[in-house]
XYZ file of N, CA, C and O in Angstrom:
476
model
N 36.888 33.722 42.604
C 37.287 34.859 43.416
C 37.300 34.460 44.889
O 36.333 33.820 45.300
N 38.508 34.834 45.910
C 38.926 34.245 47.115
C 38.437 36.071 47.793
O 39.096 37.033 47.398
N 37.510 36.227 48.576
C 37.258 37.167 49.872
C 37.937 37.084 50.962
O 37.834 36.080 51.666
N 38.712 38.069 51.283
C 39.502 38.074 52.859
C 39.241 39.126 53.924
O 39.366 40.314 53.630
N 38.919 38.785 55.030
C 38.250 39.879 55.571
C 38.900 39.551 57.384
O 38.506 38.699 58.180
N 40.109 40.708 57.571
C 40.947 40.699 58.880
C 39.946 41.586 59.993
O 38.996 42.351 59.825
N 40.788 40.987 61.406
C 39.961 41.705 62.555
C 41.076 41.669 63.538
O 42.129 41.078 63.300
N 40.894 42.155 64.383
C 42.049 42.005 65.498
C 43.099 42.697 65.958
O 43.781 42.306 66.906
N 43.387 44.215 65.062
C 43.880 45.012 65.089
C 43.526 45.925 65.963
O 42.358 45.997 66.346
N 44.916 47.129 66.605
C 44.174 47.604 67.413
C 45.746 48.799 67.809
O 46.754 49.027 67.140
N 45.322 49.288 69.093
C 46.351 50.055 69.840
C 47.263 49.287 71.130
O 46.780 48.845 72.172
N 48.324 49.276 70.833
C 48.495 48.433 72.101
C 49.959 48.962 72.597
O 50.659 49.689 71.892
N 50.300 48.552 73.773
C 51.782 49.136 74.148
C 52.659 48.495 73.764
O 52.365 47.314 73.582
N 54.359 48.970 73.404
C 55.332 47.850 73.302
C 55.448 47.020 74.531
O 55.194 47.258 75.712
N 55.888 46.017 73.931
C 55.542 44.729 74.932
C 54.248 44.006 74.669
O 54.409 42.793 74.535
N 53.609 44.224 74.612
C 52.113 43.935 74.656
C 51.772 43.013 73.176
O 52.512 42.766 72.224
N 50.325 42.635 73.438
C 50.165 41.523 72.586
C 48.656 41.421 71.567
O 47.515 41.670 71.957
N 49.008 41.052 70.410
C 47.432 41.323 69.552
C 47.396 40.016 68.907
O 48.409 39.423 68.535
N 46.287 39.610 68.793
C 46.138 38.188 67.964
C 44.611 39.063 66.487
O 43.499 39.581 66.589
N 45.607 38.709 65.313
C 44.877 38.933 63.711
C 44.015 37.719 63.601
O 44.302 36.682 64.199
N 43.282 37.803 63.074
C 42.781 36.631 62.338
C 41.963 37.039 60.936
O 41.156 37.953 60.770
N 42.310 36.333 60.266
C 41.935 36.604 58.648
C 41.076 35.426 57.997
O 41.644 34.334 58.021
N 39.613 35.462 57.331
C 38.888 34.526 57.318
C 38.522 34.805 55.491
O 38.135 35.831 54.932
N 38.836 33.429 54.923
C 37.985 33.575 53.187
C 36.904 32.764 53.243
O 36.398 31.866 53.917
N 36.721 33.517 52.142
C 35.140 32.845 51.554
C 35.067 33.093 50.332
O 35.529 34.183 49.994
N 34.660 32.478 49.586
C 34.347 32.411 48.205
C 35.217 30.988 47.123
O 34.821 29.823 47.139
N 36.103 31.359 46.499
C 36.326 30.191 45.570
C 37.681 29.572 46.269
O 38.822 29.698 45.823
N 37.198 28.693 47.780
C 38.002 28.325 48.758
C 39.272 27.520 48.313
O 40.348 27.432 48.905
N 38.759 26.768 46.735
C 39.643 25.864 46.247
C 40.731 26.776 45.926
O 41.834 26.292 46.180
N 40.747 27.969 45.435
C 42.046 28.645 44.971
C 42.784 29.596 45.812
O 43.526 30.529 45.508
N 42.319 29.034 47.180
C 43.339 29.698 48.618
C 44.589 29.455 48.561
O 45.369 30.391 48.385
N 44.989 28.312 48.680
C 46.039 27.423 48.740
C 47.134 28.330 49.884
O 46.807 28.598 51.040
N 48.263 28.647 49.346
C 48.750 29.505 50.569
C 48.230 30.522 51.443
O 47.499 31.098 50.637
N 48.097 31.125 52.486
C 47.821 32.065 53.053
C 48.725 33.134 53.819
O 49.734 32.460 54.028
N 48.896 34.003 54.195
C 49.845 34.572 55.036
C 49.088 36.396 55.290
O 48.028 36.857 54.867
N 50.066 36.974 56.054
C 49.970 38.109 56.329
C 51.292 39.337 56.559
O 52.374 39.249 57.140
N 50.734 40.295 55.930
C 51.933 41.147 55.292
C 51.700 42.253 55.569
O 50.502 42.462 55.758
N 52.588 43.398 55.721
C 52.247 44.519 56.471
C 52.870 45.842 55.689
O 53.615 45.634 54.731
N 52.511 47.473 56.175
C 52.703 47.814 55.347
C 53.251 49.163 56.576
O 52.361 49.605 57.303
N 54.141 49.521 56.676
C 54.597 50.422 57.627
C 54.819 51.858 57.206
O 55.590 51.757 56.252
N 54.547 53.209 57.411
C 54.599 54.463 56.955
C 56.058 54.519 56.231
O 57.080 53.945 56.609
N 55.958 55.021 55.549
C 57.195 55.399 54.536
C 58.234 53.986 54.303
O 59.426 53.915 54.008
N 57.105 52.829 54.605
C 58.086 51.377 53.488
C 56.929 50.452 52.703
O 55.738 50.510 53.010
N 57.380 49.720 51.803
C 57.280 48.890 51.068
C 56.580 47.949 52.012
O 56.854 47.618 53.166
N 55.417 47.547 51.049
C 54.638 46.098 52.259
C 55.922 44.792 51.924
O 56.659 44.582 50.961
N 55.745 44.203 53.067
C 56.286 43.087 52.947
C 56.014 42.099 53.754
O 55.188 42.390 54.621
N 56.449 40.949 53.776
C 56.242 38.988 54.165
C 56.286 39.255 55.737
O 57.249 39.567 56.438
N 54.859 39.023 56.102
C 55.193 38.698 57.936
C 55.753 37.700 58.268
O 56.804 37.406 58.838
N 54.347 36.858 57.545
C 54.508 35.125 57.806
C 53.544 35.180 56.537
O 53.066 36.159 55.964
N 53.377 33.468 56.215
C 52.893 32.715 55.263
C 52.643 31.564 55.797
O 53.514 31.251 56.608
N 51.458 30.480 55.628
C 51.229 29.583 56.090
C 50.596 28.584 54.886
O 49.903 29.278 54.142
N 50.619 26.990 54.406
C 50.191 26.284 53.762
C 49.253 25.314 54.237
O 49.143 24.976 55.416
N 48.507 24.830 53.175
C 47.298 23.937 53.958
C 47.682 23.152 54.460
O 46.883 22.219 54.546
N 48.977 22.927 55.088
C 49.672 21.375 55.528
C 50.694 22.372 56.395
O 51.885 22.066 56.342
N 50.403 23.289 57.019
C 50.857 24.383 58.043
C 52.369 24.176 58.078
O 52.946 24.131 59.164
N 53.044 24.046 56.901
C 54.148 24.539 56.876
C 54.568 26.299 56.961
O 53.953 27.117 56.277
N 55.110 26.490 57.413
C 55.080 28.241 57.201
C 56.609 28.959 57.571
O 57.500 28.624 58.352
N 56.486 29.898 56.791
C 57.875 30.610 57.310
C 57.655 32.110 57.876
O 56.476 32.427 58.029
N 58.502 32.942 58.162
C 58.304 34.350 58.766
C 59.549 35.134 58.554
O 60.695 34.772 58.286
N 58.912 36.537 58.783
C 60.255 37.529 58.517
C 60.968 37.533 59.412
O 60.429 37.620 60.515
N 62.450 37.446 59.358
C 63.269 37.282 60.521
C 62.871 38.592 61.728
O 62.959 38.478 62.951
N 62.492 39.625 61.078
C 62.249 40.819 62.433
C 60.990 40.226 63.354
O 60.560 40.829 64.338
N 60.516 39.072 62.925
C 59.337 38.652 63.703
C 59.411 37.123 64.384
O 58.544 36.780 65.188
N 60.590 36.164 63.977
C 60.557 35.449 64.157
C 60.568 35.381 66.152
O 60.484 36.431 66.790
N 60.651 34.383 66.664
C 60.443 34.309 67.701
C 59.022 34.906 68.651
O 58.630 34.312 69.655
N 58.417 36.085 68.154
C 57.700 36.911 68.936
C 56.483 36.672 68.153
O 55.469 36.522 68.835
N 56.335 36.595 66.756
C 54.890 36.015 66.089
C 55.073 34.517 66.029
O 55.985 33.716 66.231
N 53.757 34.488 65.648
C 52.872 33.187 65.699
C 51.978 32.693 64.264
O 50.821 33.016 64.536
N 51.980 32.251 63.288
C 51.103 31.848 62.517
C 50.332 30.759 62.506
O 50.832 29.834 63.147
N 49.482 30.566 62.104
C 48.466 29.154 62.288
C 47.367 29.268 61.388
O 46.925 30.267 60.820
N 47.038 28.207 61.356
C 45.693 28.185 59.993
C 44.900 26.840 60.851
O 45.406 25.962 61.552
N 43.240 27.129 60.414
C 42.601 26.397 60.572
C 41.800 26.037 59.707
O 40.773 26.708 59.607
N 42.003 24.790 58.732
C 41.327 24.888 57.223
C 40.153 24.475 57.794
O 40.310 23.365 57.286
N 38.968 24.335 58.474
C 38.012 23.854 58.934
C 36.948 25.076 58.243
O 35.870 24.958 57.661
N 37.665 26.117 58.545
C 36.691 27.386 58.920
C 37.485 28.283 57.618
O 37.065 29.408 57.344
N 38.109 27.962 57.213
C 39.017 29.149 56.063
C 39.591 30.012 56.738
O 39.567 31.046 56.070
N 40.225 30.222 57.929
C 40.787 31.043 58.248
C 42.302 30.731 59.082
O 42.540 29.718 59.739
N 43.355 32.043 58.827
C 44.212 32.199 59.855
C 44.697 33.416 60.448
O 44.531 34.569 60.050
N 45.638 32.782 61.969
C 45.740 33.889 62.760
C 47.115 34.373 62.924
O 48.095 33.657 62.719
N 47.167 35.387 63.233
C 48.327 36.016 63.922
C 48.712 36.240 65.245
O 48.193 37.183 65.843
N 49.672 35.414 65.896
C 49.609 35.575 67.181
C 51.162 36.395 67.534
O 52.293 35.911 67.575
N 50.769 37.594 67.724
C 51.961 38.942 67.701
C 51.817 38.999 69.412
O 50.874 39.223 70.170
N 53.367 38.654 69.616
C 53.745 38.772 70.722
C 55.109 39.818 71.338
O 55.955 39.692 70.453
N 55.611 40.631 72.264
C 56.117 41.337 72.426
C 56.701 42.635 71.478
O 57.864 42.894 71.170
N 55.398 43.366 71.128
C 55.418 43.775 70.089
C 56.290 44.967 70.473
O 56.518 45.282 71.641
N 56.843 45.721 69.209
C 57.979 46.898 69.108
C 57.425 47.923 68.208
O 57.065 47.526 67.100
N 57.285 49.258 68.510
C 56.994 50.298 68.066
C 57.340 50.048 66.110
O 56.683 50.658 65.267
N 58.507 49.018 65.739
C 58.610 49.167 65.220
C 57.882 48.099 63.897
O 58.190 47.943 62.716
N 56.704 47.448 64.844
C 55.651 46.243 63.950
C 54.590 47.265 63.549
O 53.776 46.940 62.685
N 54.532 48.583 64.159
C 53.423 49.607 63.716
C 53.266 49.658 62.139
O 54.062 50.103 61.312
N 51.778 48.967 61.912
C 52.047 49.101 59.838
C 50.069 48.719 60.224
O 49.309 48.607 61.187
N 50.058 48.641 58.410
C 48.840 48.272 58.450
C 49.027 46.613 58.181
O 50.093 46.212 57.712
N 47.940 45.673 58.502
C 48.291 44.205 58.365
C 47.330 44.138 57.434
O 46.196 44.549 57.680
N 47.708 43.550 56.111
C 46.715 42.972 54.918
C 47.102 41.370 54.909
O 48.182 40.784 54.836
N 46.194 41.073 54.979
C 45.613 39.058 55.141
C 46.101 38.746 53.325
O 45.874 39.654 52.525
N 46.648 37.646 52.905
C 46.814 37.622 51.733
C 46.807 35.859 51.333
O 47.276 34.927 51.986
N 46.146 35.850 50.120
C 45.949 33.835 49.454
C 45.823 33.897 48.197
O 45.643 34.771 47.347
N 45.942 32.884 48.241
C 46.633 32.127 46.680
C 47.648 31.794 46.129
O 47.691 31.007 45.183
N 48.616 32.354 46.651
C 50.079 31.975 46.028
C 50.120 29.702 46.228
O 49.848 28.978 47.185
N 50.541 29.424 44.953
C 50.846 27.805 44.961
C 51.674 27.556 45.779
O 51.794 26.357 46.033
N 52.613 28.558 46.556
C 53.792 28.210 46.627
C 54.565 28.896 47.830
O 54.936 29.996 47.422
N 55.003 28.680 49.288
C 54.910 29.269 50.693
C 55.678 30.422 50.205
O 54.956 31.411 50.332
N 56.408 30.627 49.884
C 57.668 31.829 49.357
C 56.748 32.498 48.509
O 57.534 33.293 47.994
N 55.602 32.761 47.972
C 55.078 33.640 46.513
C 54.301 34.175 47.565
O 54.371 33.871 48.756
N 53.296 35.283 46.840
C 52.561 36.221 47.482
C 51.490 36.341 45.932
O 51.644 36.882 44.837
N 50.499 35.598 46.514
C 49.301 35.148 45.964
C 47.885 36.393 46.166
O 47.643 37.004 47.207
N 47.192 36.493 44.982
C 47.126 37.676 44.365
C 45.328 37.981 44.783
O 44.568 38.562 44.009
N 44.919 37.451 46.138
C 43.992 38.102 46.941
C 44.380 38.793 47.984
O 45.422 38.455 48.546
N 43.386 40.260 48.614
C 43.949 40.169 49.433
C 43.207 40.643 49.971
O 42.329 41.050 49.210
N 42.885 41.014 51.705
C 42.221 41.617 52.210
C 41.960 43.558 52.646
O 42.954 44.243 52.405
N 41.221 44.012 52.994
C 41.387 45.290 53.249
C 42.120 46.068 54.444
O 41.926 47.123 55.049
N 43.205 44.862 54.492
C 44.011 45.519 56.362
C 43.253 46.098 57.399
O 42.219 46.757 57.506
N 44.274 45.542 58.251
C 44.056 45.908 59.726
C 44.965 46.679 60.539
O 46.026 46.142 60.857
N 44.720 47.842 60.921
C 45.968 49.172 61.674
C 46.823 48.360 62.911
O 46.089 48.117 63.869
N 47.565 48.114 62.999
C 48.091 47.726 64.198
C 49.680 48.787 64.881
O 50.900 48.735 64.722
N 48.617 49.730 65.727
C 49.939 51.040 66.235
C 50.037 50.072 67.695
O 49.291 49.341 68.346
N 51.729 50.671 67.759
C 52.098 49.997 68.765
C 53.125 51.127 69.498
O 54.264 51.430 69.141
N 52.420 51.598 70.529
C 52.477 52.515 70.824
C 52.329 53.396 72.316
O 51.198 53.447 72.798
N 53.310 53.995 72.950
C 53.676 54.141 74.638
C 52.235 55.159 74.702
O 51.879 55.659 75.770
């Protein structure tokens, strides 16, 4: 069993900037991918970013340029570095591992983090 436990969430203005970070513990060997996925009022969660132990990673095109992903296998954890954010990144952020594979969505996950973005 893989534990995920996010922080870093918060209120912030458009424009403005929040850094996630999502940390496991427990059966570290069956992390393997990591990423973070969000879940916005009246939609479907879906793929922020994703990151591999060899920090390959991809992202959702509505985020590309303005987020940031990174992993630090030292410590089991990674971050989100959300930059010029838009009313319309307002969701909850759930930390997510295990998938074998950068494209899958691997079947731990954490208890999200609120991130309103907001005048």
């Amino acid at each position: 069993q893989v534990q995920l436990v996010e922080s870093g969430g918060g209120l912030v203005q458009p424009g403005g900037s929040l850094r996630l970070s999502c940390r496991a513990s427990g059966r570290i060997d069956s992390i393997n991918v990591m990423g973070w996925h969000r879940q916005a009022p009246g939609k479907e969660v879906e793929l922020v970013a994703a990151i591999t132990p060899f920090i390959n990673s991809n992202y959702a095109d509505s985020v590309k340029g303005r987020f940031t992903i990174s992993r630090d296998n030292a410590i089991n954890t990674i971050y989100l570095q959300m930059n010029n954010l838009k009313p319309e990144d307002t969701a909850v952020y759930y930390c997510n591992a295990g998938a074998p594979r950068l494209e899958l969505m691997g079947p731990y996950w954490g208890p999200g983090t609120q991130v309103t973005v907001s005048s």
